[in-house]
XYZ file of C-alpha atoms in Angstrom:
724
model
C 64.766 -27.970 -4.539
C 61.277 -26.767 -4.379
C 57.854 -28.538 -3.394
C 55.815 -30.571 -6.278
C 52.487 -32.248 -5.971
C 52.922 -35.059 -9.656
C 50.132 -37.591 -9.270
C 47.901 -36.965 -6.121
C 51.879 -37.093 -4.816
C 53.970 -34.506 -2.187
C 57.204 -35.030 -3.091
C 60.589 -32.540 -1.887
C 63.657 -32.363 -3.096
C 66.038 -35.797 -3.623
C 62.455 -37.634 -3.585
C 61.519 -36.425 -5.994
C 64.285 -37.572 -8.325
C 64.002 -40.447 -7.429
C 59.813 -40.478 -8.706
C 60.928 -39.403 -11.767
C 64.172 -41.907 -12.596
C 62.441 -44.431 -11.013
C 58.891 -44.217 -12.557
C 58.895 -41.889 -16.218
C 60.673 -42.644 -19.382
C 62.987 -40.050 -19.747
C 63.567 -38.925 -16.369
C 67.504 -37.860 -17.491
C 65.040 -34.943 -19.823
C 62.629 -34.049 -17.187
C 64.843 -33.414 -14.123
C 66.942 -31.322 -17.118
C 63.320 -29.164 -18.085
C 62.572 -29.059 -13.829
C 66.163 -28.145 -13.781
C 66.257 -25.550 -15.717
C 62.921 -23.376 -13.972
C 65.359 -22.614 -11.328
C 66.776 -19.290 -11.642
C 66.831 -17.252 -8.905
C 64.479 -17.981 -5.321
C 62.408 -15.695 -3.314
C 62.309 -15.946 -0.173
C 63.805 -19.352 -0.235
C 61.752 -20.916 -2.473
C 62.095 -21.950 -5.663
C 60.709 -19.517 -9.122
C 60.488 -20.656 -12.347
C 61.548 -19.022 -15.552
C 60.552 -19.619 -18.522
C 62.045 -20.889 -22.152
C 59.809 -19.375 -24.009
C 56.288 -18.323 -24.944
C 54.087 -19.087 -27.865
C 50.769 -18.421 -28.981
C 48.966 -21.553 -28.587
C 49.561 -25.501 -28.199
C 49.585 -26.402 -31.187
C 52.369 -23.413 -32.558
C 54.694 -25.087 -29.923
C 54.202 -28.355 -31.491
C 54.873 -26.983 -34.774
C 58.305 -25.023 -33.466
C 59.344 -27.765 -31.651
C 57.935 -31.040 -32.379
C 60.400 -33.088 -30.804
C 60.756 -31.496 -27.357
C 62.680 -28.875 -26.003
C 64.562 -28.481 -22.863
C 62.845 -26.255 -20.765
C 59.990 -25.054 -20.040
C 56.759 -23.128 -22.328
C 54.152 -21.194 -21.764
C 50.902 -20.362 -23.947
C 49.499 -17.397 -24.124
C 45.968 -18.296 -25.409
C 45.695 -20.423 -21.899
C 48.332 -19.300 -19.742
C 49.543 -22.722 -18.666
C 53.322 -24.038 -19.101
C 53.814 -27.371 -20.905
C 57.393 -29.594 -20.572
C 57.916 -32.592 -22.928
C 57.526 -36.124 -21.161
C 57.081 -39.314 -23.183
C 56.169 -38.172 -26.491
C 54.358 -35.469 -25.838
C 53.595 -31.557 -24.392
C 52.409 -31.797 -21.484
C 49.995 -29.981 -19.732
C 51.502 -28.772 -16.503
C 48.997 -26.809 -15.500
C 49.000 -22.566 -14.533
C 52.068 -20.870 -15.248
C 51.686 -17.992 -12.062
C 48.462 -16.324 -10.632
C 48.764 -12.314 -11.442
C 46.954 -9.586 -9.350
C 43.593 -8.365 -11.326
C 44.360 -4.442 -12.585
C 41.326 -2.073 -11.131
C 38.836 -1.414 -13.687
C 39.909 -4.620 -15.778
C 36.447 -6.617 -14.499
C 33.667 -5.525 -16.313
C 29.569 -6.541 -15.738
C 30.125 -8.607 -19.228
C 32.887 -10.707 -17.393
C 30.776 -12.250 -14.407
C 28.578 -14.403 -14.529
C 25.314 -14.577 -15.304
C 24.184 -15.602 -11.802
C 26.395 -12.979 -9.980
C 24.898 -10.195 -11.532
C 21.906 -8.076 -10.171
C 18.652 -8.102 -11.826
C 17.015 -5.725 -12.529
C 12.563 -5.663 -13.915
C 9.919 -3.282 -15.765
C 6.592 -4.558 -15.779
C 4.478 -4.732 -18.886
C 2.138 -2.116 -18.970
C -0.251 -4.363 -18.256
C 0.601 -4.166 -14.644
C 2.428 -5.930 -11.885
C 3.049 -10.479 -12.483
C 0.220 -12.388 -10.822
C 0.311 -15.338 -8.614
C -2.410 -17.305 -8.767
C -2.927 -20.087 -5.592
C -5.394 -22.200 -6.817
C -3.827 -22.668 -10.364
C -0.348 -22.252 -9.215
C 0.505 -19.968 -11.756
C 2.265 -17.280 -12.427
C 1.052 -15.411 -15.030
C 4.016 -12.705 -16.384
C 0.939 -10.271 -17.412
C 2.020 -9.714 -20.590
C -1.052 -9.093 -22.659
C -0.762 -6.175 -24.542
C 3.223 -5.735 -23.845
C 5.683 -7.006 -23.018
C 7.594 -6.744 -19.171
C 11.700 -7.307 -19.372
C 15.200 -8.318 -17.473
C 18.239 -6.055 -17.535
C 20.646 -8.177 -15.678
C 24.627 -6.132 -16.784
C 24.020 -4.625 -20.135
C 21.384 -7.273 -21.509
C 17.814 -7.038 -22.557
C 15.715 -9.490 -21.960
C 11.765 -9.117 -23.381
C 9.478 -11.429 -21.804
C 6.711 -13.236 -23.968
C 3.437 -12.459 -24.464
C 1.074 -14.243 -22.275
C 4.484 -16.464 -20.336
C 3.160 -18.319 -17.527
C 5.499 -20.360 -15.059
C 3.173 -23.667 -13.000
C 4.572 -24.296 -9.869
C 5.256 -27.231 -7.920
C 3.824 -25.735 -4.877
C 1.544 -28.899 -4.763
C 4.736 -30.771 -4.061
C 6.462 -28.383 -1.643
C 6.267 -25.222 0.830
C 8.868 -23.228 -1.703
C 9.350 -22.943 -4.940
C 12.495 -21.033 -6.615
C 11.933 -18.789 -9.108
C 14.807 -18.435 -11.779
C 15.652 -17.283 -15.418
C 18.551 -19.522 -18.027
C 20.549 -17.051 -19.702
C 21.093 -19.554 -22.588
C 17.955 -21.378 -23.431
C 15.818 -17.865 -22.557
C 14.008 -19.995 -20.114
C 11.809 -19.679 -16.972
C 11.106 -22.143 -14.089
C 9.889 -22.701 -10.835
C 12.267 -25.171 -8.832
C 12.675 -26.885 -5.775
C 14.023 -24.968 -2.536
C 16.318 -27.233 -2.330
C 17.726 -26.979 -5.959
C 20.678 -25.305 -6.602
C 20.894 -22.950 -9.842
C 23.106 -23.391 -12.428
C 25.854 -21.404 -13.397
C 23.992 -19.826 -16.769
C 20.277 -19.328 -14.470
C 19.893 -17.020 -12.658
C 17.752 -16.577 -9.360
C 14.780 -13.819 -9.459
C 12.978 -14.624 -6.437
C 11.687 -17.276 -4.174
C 7.561 -17.753 -2.813
C 6.751 -19.863 -0.169
C 3.491 -21.542 0.695
C 2.143 -21.556 4.619
C 0.777 -23.630 6.134
C -2.138 -25.787 4.865
C -1.453 -24.112 2.082
C -4.304 -20.707 2.383
C -4.804 -18.245 0.441
C -3.577 -15.447 2.737
C -0.653 -17.680 3.240
C 1.870 -17.333 0.874
C 4.984 -15.623 0.476
C 7.132 -13.428 -1.504
C 10.989 -12.567 -1.648
C 12.384 -11.689 -4.439
C 13.979 -9.043 -7.215
C 10.796 -7.854 -8.088
C 7.000 -6.950 -6.530
C 4.406 -9.647 -7.761
C 0.415 -10.198 -6.819
C -0.419 -12.752 -5.287
C -4.474 -13.291 -6.163
C -4.541 -10.109 -7.795
C -3.245 -8.571 -3.666
C 0.046 -6.627 -3.723
C 0.839 -8.198 0.159
C 4.685 -6.275 0.465
C 5.336 -2.879 2.294
C 3.149 -1.242 -0.869
C -0.297 -2.829 0.593
C -2.543 -0.437 1.951
C -4.436 -1.027 5.139
C -7.911 -1.917 4.978
C -8.450 0.159 8.244
C -9.505 3.343 6.779
C -11.846 6.526 7.535
C -14.097 8.442 5.133
C -14.812 11.746 5.926
C -17.284 13.843 3.123
C -17.235 17.448 2.496
C -19.481 19.966 4.377
C -21.503 21.092 1.343
C -22.307 18.049 -0.425
C -23.726 14.720 1.365
C -22.539 11.091 -0.895
C -25.507 10.331 -1.902
C -26.008 6.123 -3.415
C -28.046 5.715 -6.717
C -30.133 2.923 -6.058
C -30.582 2.262 -10.112
C -27.748 2.973 -11.267
C -25.906 2.313 -8.586
C -23.143 4.585 -8.741
C -21.942 6.776 -5.597
C -21.712 10.347 -5.951
C -19.129 11.397 -3.543
C -20.103 14.805 -3.420
C -16.839 16.488 -3.526
C -16.444 20.055 -5.520
C -14.796 23.114 -5.409
C -13.445 24.011 -2.213
C -14.649 21.123 0.072
C -12.818 17.948 -1.516
C -13.537 14.577 0.947
C -10.466 12.497 2.435
C -9.615 8.762 2.189
C -7.339 8.509 5.475
C -5.319 5.215 6.158
C -4.042 5.391 9.383
C -2.149 8.585 9.385
C -2.779 9.261 6.163
C -4.923 11.843 4.863
C -5.974 11.817 0.923
C -7.613 14.386 -1.262
C -10.805 12.546 -3.212
C -10.296 14.769 -6.357
C -14.073 16.529 -7.512
C -16.691 14.846 -9.135
C -15.948 12.116 -8.640
C -17.800 9.072 -9.385
C -17.623 5.037 -8.599
C -19.106 3.276 -11.298
C -20.470 -0.003 -10.972
C -18.358 -2.957 -11.966
C -20.978 -6.079 -13.765
C -20.904 -7.620 -11.333
C -22.461 -4.951 -8.639
C -25.330 -4.303 -10.657
C -26.627 -7.851 -10.754
C -30.743 -7.506 -8.793
C -28.604 -11.100 -6.956
C -25.398 -8.753 -5.540
C -27.250 -7.128 -1.578
C -23.661 -6.676 -0.785
C -21.707 -4.076 -2.647
C -18.291 -2.348 -1.306
C -18.103 1.180 -2.702
C -13.653 1.163 -2.840
C -11.401 4.709 -4.155
C -7.797 3.568 -6.113
C -5.093 6.425 -3.890
C -3.382 5.707 -6.709
C -4.542 6.888 -9.889
C -7.325 8.527 -7.905
C -10.391 6.374 -9.595
C -13.085 4.790 -8.153
C -15.810 2.075 -8.650
C -19.310 -0.148 -6.992
C -18.302 -4.187 -6.367
C -19.451 -6.803 -5.105
C -18.488 -8.606 -1.951
C -16.465 -11.237 -3.405
C -14.844 -9.361 -6.383
C -10.834 -8.601 -6.200
C -9.960 -5.953 -5.713
C -6.572 -4.372 -7.246
C -3.164 -2.867 -5.874
C -4.132 0.343 -3.835
C -7.189 0.121 -3.008
C -9.059 0.570 -0.549
C -12.592 0.164 1.181
C -14.675 3.279 1.846
C -17.870 1.468 2.399
C -20.533 -0.854 2.838
C -23.662 -1.524 0.666
C -25.701 -3.263 2.544
C -29.108 -4.446 0.085
C -31.366 -6.275 2.522
C -31.803 -3.450 4.909
C -35.087 -2.492 5.339
C -36.665 0.051 3.652
C -33.468 0.965 1.915
C -30.173 0.159 1.327
C -27.973 0.983 5.264
C -24.230 2.550 4.077
C -22.108 1.191 6.500
C -19.494 4.207 6.853
C -20.014 6.277 10.069
C -20.915 9.483 7.414
C -23.769 11.090 6.664
C -25.693 10.286 3.128
C -28.092 10.210 1.288
C -29.662 7.090 -0.849
C -32.085 8.845 -4.246
C -31.189 12.141 -3.692
C -32.956 12.134 0.327
C -31.581 11.719 3.758
C -33.171 7.900 4.640
C -33.398 9.619 8.496
C -31.504 6.033 10.091
C -29.658 6.987 13.763
C -26.766 9.399 13.274
C -24.641 10.893 15.292
C -21.960 13.016 14.690
C -18.961 10.569 16.813
C -15.352 10.401 18.016
C -13.384 8.879 20.441
C -10.675 9.933 21.963
C -8.242 6.607 23.152
C -6.939 5.597 26.866
C -3.852 5.722 27.775
C -3.815 2.532 28.034
C -4.381 1.918 24.063
C -6.488 1.996 21.181
C -10.159 -0.039 21.220
C -8.936 -3.840 19.841
C -11.695 -6.695 18.370
C -11.042 -10.083 18.268
C -11.589 -12.116 15.433
C -11.978 -14.971 17.674
C -13.921 -13.948 21.036
C -16.201 -11.403 18.237
C -14.916 -9.000 21.231
C -14.428 -5.183 20.420
C -12.183 -4.706 24.105
C -12.323 -0.157 23.938
C -9.139 -1.069 25.982
C -9.282 1.351 28.977
C -8.448 -0.003 32.281
C -5.613 1.846 33.930
C -7.303 5.154 32.925
C -10.408 6.162 30.344
C -11.068 6.888 27.035
C -13.591 9.316 25.985
C -16.890 9.725 23.018
C -17.414 13.247 21.696
C -21.209 13.330 20.554
C -23.130 16.535 20.062
C -20.475 18.717 21.164
C -20.864 16.297 24.785
C -17.769 14.423 26.043
C -19.335 11.072 27.678
C -16.185 8.826 30.243
C -16.223 5.825 28.833
C -16.449 2.554 32.443
C -13.375 0.682 32.692
C -12.813 -2.334 31.243
C -15.903 -2.117 28.971
C -15.736 -5.312 26.325
C -18.818 -5.126 23.967
C -19.469 -8.264 22.093
C -20.732 -8.738 18.918
C -23.617 -10.520 16.879
C -23.251 -13.649 15.241
C -24.155 -11.819 11.715
C -21.012 -10.930 9.295
C -21.680 -7.198 10.430
C -22.295 -6.097 13.518
C -23.509 -2.368 14.852
C -22.010 -1.046 17.546
C -23.651 1.839 20.141
C -23.884 3.914 23.113
C -26.442 5.500 24.940
C -25.496 8.669 26.804
C -27.807 8.543 29.181
C -26.509 5.730 31.251
C -23.062 5.032 29.349
C -24.144 1.544 28.282
C -23.505 -0.728 25.252
C -24.991 -2.505 23.049
C -24.190 -4.300 19.403
C -27.104 -5.181 16.742
C -27.347 -6.845 13.942
C -26.181 -4.989 10.818
C -30.154 -5.427 9.667
C -31.752 -3.733 12.743
C -33.026 -0.565 13.452
C -31.610 1.464 16.257
C -33.626 2.226 19.223
C -33.979 5.459 20.006
C -31.726 6.846 22.586
C -28.837 4.520 21.503
C -25.632 6.136 18.992
C -23.942 4.095 16.569
C -19.934 4.412 17.285
C -18.487 1.842 15.412
C -19.638 -1.253 12.825
C -17.901 -3.850 11.787
C -18.410 -6.851 9.617
C -16.483 -9.699 9.843
C -15.025 -12.513 7.237
C -15.379 -10.505 4.980
C -13.640 -11.234 1.155
C -10.024 -12.915 2.230
C -11.470 -12.977 5.136
C -10.385 -9.546 5.954
C -12.659 -7.711 8.776
C -13.361 -4.438 8.244
C -14.012 -1.406 10.595
C -16.407 1.677 9.906
C -15.264 5.014 12.398
C -14.234 7.681 12.985
C -10.984 5.914 15.272
C -8.940 3.047 14.430
C -9.156 0.060 15.888
C -6.626 -3.161 16.104
C -8.011 -6.262 14.954
C -6.065 -9.210 16.460
C -5.831 -12.701 14.766
C -5.811 -10.611 11.236
C -2.161 -10.623 9.954
C -1.592 -6.573 8.795
C 1.085 -3.466 7.182
C 0.856 -0.608 7.740
C 1.772 2.041 5.125
C 3.523 4.247 7.899
C 5.727 7.918 7.715
C 9.137 6.508 8.284
C 10.735 8.858 11.717
C 14.468 8.803 10.868
C 16.594 8.521 13.785
C 18.284 11.798 13.637
C 14.765 14.139 13.313
C 14.442 16.632 14.577
C 11.424 15.843 15.742
C 10.984 12.197 17.302
C 9.022 9.996 17.758
C 10.130 8.098 20.449
C 7.904 4.795 21.384
C 6.510 4.009 24.617
C 7.548 1.114 25.909
C 6.655 0.025 22.213
C 3.907 -0.029 19.863
C 2.225 -1.182 23.162
C -1.747 -0.305 22.150
C -0.908 -3.540 19.735
C 1.883 -5.495 21.860
C 2.961 -6.728 24.654
C 3.896 -4.008 26.383
C 8.126 -3.554 26.207
C 8.170 -6.928 24.290
C 9.960 -8.120 21.037
C 7.334 -7.960 19.508
C 6.427 -3.929 20.441
C 9.530 -2.689 19.297
C 9.492 -4.694 15.902
C 5.879 -2.812 15.278
C 7.494 0.133 16.927
C 10.291 -0.052 13.398
C 7.906 -0.971 11.354
C 4.854 2.281 12.097
C 7.918 4.466 11.739
C 9.916 5.018 15.060
C 13.438 4.718 14.926
C 13.360 5.927 19.433
C 12.656 3.088 21.623
C 11.788 3.904 25.030
C 11.724 1.087 27.675
C 12.095 0.671 31.910
C 14.443 -2.059 33.764
C 13.546 -3.978 36.803
C 16.306 -6.181 38.471
C 15.674 -10.624 39.278
C 17.151 -11.609 42.190
C 20.505 -13.115 40.333
C 21.441 -9.321 38.996
C 19.858 -9.559 35.904
C 18.146 -6.396 34.063
C 15.187 -6.966 32.821
C 12.759 -4.483 30.732
C 9.423 -4.306 32.143
C 7.546 -1.633 33.768
C 6.658 -2.207 37.066
C 8.057 -4.277 40.081
C 4.944 -6.714 39.915
C 4.756 -8.800 36.968
C 0.810 -9.332 37.035
C -0.467 -6.853 35.483
C 1.692 -8.142 32.138
C 1.972 -12.149 33.273
C -0.353 -14.546 33.198
C 0.524 -18.273 34.537
C 1.420 -20.677 31.295
C -2.064 -21.947 31.026
C -3.369 -18.490 30.775
C -4.473 -17.658 33.707
C -4.068 -14.685 36.014
C -1.062 -14.557 39.031
C -3.269 -14.705 42.141
C -0.803 -13.602 44.706
C 1.777 -10.733 44.115
C 4.797 -12.264 42.076
C 7.906 -8.795 42.681
C 10.556 -9.625 40.315
C 13.540 -9.160 42.404
C 12.050 -12.037 43.813
C 12.558 -14.400 40.639
C 15.495 -16.036 39.776
C 15.940 -15.864 35.736
C 15.713 -19.352 35.130
C 11.957 -18.590 37.639
C 10.637 -16.346 33.987
C 10.209 -19.855 32.216
C 6.903 -20.270 34.234
C 4.627 -17.269 32.787
C 3.886 -15.886 29.755
C 4.399 -12.206 29.395
C 2.833 -11.896 26.145
C -0.859 -13.812 25.751
C -2.031 -11.441 28.562
C -2.137 -8.536 25.401
C -3.797 -11.654 22.743
C -3.875 -14.831 21.811
C -1.358 -14.194 18.967
C 0.982 -13.476 21.370
C 0.958 -16.836 23.429
C 4.247 -17.753 24.720
C 5.877 -14.157 24.265
C 9.274 -14.031 27.164
C 10.393 -10.850 28.363
C 13.189 -9.473 26.972
C 16.308 -8.869 29.368
C 18.225 -5.866 28.614
C 21.062 -6.851 26.647
C 18.648 -8.436 24.257
C 17.011 -4.965 23.504
C 20.341 -3.190 23.255
C 20.886 -6.083 20.365
C 17.223 -5.430 19.114
C 18.275 -1.978 18.107
C 21.731 -2.296 16.910
C 19.865 -4.625 14.369
C 17.385 -2.266 13.740
C 19.513 1.211 13.904
C 16.844 2.778 16.574
C 18.011 5.176 19.478
C 17.008 3.293 23.295
C 15.406 5.355 26.716
C 15.988 3.626 29.348
C 14.647 4.544 32.426
C 16.033 3.816 36.252
C 12.954 2.076 38.123
C 15.133 2.749 41.092
C 18.755 3.714 43.087
C 20.628 0.436 41.346
C 24.110 -0.617 42.710
C 26.796 0.660 41.640
C 27.407 -2.794 40.378
C 24.134 -3.583 38.744
C 25.275 0.436 36.733
C 28.031 -1.335 35.878
C 26.930 -3.717 34.031
C 24.533 -2.323 32.327
C 27.571 -0.091 30.398
C 29.437 -3.271 30.130
C 26.772 -4.467 27.793
C 26.062 -0.752 26.526
C 29.748 -0.913 25.794
C 29.975 -4.801 23.735
C 27.559 -4.217 21.294
C 28.992 -0.144 20.779
C 25.567 1.293 21.842
C 26.881 4.202 24.454
C 25.848 6.292 21.188
C 22.556 5.482 20.905
C 21.209 5.193 24.863
C 19.782 7.915 26.556
C 19.219 6.775 30.499
C 16.647 8.720 32.447
C 14.920 8.342 36.033
C 13.108 10.877 37.708
C 15.370 10.534 40.556
C 18.016 12.117 39.208
C 21.258 11.461 42.050
C 20.065 7.345 40.787
C 21.898 8.520 37.751
C 25.277 9.545 39.132
C 27.190 6.804 38.739
C 25.785 6.254 35.080
C 27.299 9.166 34.670
C 30.833 8.725 35.974
C 31.292 5.870 33.654
C 30.308 7.967 30.918
C 30.933 11.301 31.265
C 29.496 11.822 27.780
C 26.320 9.903 28.042
C 23.184 11.975 27.724
C 21.140 12.758 30.087
C 16.993 12.573 30.837
C 15.506 14.126 33.693
C 11.998 13.120 34.190
C 9.417 15.466 35.380
C 9.908 18.184 37.988
C 8.014 21.472 39.332
C 9.698 24.609 36.796
C 11.099 26.644 38.888
C 14.404 28.323 40.247
C 15.376 24.940 42.275
C 14.631 22.830 38.983
C 17.340 24.953 36.761
C 19.504 25.206 39.554
C 18.962 21.389 39.681
C 19.697 21.258 35.958
C 22.749 23.083 35.694
C 24.447 21.092 38.749
C 24.514 17.776 36.178
C 25.143 20.104 33.145
C 28.857 19.788 31.874
C 30.991 20.264 28.912
C 30.387 16.632 27.678
C 26.977 15.254 28.398
C 24.162 15.836 27.269
C 21.178 16.675 29.552
C 17.123 16.538 27.850
C 14.261 17.748 29.686
C 11.450 15.188 29.773
C 8.234 16.702 30.884
C 5.160 15.337 31.180
C 2.603 17.055 28.428
C -0.100 18.147 30.590
C 2.306 21.385 31.639
C 1.751 24.492 30.400
C 3.172 26.214 27.372
C 4.509 28.856 29.122
C 6.428 26.266 31.378
C 7.937 23.869 28.383
C 8.752 27.778 27.107
C 11.002 28.339 30.152
C 13.493 25.488 30.043
C 13.929 25.846 25.843
C 14.446 29.837 27.028
C 17.626 27.815 28.854
C 18.607 25.844 26.116
C 17.823 22.778 27.551
C 16.104 20.178 24.580
C 12.996 18.772 25.533
C 11.456 15.456 25.279
C 6.720 15.344 26.088
C 5.230 12.985 27.391
C 3.064 10.335 27.247
C 1.387 12.303 23.587
C -1.720 10.165 21.933
C -3.473 13.569 20.497
C -2.253 15.378 17.939
C -3.335 18.790 19.188
C -1.058 18.416 22.158
C 1.711 17.796 19.063
C 0.522 20.903 17.635
C 0.553 22.837 20.852
C 4.289 22.866 21.689
C 5.645 21.764 17.549
C 6.731 25.513 17.914
C 8.762 25.830 20.456
C 13.090 25.520 19.547
C 13.294 22.924 21.738
C 11.296 20.497 21.394
C 12.713 17.661 20.047
C 10.792 14.478 20.708
C 7.126 12.996 21.795
C 6.891 9.974 23.809
C 3.758 8.243 22.587
C 2.266 5.129 22.840
C 1.721 4.166 19.596
C -1.888 5.804 18.439
C -0.356 8.470 16.747
C 2.477 9.036 14.569
C 4.440 12.154 14.919
C 5.174 12.976 11.782
C 2.592 12.831 10.519
C 0.256 14.901 13.161
C 3.728 17.544 12.956
C 2.749 18.194 9.536
C -0.897 18.759 9.380
């Protein structure tokens, strides 16, 4: 006999019969009903055979008002019934059946199990106002709508929803499919089956404007600014055309971009270049025409190609970039802080100006710290240089310049002795000095704006890039050298994640080992250059990684040397990097810094196998023999042979490492000549070039067919440079 659960008690066999005889007044009749159930056994288990099937329970009562031996199934519910006492009793579902393929259509899914599609109104994206804590769907002249499955829900005009972020740090936005109402609920509240989760809104520390975060099925703006991946970076460079200088009219407060046929000005955002249409004029807003407004901004919308002159405190719509500032309280005439030639009312103001370009050092692009107000030209292991009026001027090592206490600073250098100065925005520039950069600190929404011909990384201010993506399988790859180390600590988690965000899917790093044989991602044997004591002070005694236990690394800070925002950054292990690369679908290029033991190589191999990453790692070394133990463990791997003079001996050694199953890459110094690189290509070896931080070098070698990678610190975007 089978197993039954009655009234919360599990009974089997004789116990079941005794229970019926003792507790049910009609026990014999029920036993007869149950006995009729056992027509067969499958796999030793009893199966039920229904005595009949009716459409509904009402039909069953009509046909057998006084009961009947057996069980009966009703088609409307699929439940089985037996006669108990003086009524038909529900025994639950008769049996479970398989779901027929294709039988579950979208209208059979619960509303909160369906994905929503949102189409905004023609008035624009919904906006969340942090002051009023209200979400406005921006349905003024038009209606937005959701599509849920095959249902279309129109959003009423002028719909706003109040959040409760004054009481809690997070809210969920939900839509009730039954009542057609939108509402915010608390972060811990669970939506019901009729409520669809549309997104979450989080208020950050101290409820500041720039600390609100949205994650949802559609985009919104926060205080008029689109914060997500469609953001335009504040760092822009405006380049005028070569036929007509831009002009600012002090009466109409209009800015003429000077764009004519065949000589259109351009705006560079990071590595993207956008041409400004012919005849483009920025017209002032009503507030910008106010005579009491002394600071204006010329802005350009890269989405609809329109321009405006706005006041310093006006909100900007999404896709808008700042071209320059117009400062009216400069002596004698307005000063345009943009780093480009211009006219005022059609005349050259004869300000001290120069055609200045800056080539950054290999250490990375300059940085400006909003807390200390220090501009660091980032010349420590290498020197950058200015190009002014056709002459190059090298920047001294360790050059930093302190900004003035004013909101805007003009930075200058004196070519005669390569000294550097900072001037208030209203000061005249002394003879002999050349302006190379202007910075306005604490602009609206706490933005810091730089104007110059080169990028500057702003420390202490969050930012997002709109970098061109360079796919992992691109024919010519951008390989980020030690991660995005021009901004973040080299070979750190932050550097590699920033690398991915800037379009790189290939990461390079170096391995050194601790005393207890833990492989760590660090270029130098000594930690002194990249690490600091926990209090931020420099490490005065040479401290080699090979003399330290892994646990000893917690006594040092590996981030603060790059900036206070990286304080507490730990040193990555090789295993942590492999996992990070796996999660982010990236390819690793790992350098052996010296000859590793067989056991150490085996450990690296085991880690790669553990995370199924053997086909996503290229192993590299300057001494090629150091790679032989890994070649024995992984005969099908990729091996990148670093450096070497291009001669007959070079190719003989290359051929000795090549097999039918492995991949041998010639990873070479970009300082080599085109002829030498072409010789390698003629032998059929794929080529990587390092370390490339300028677009001219990319374009110098891009037409050599076997050049398949450029290794860079992040000062350029390889994908963009290839198309220029």
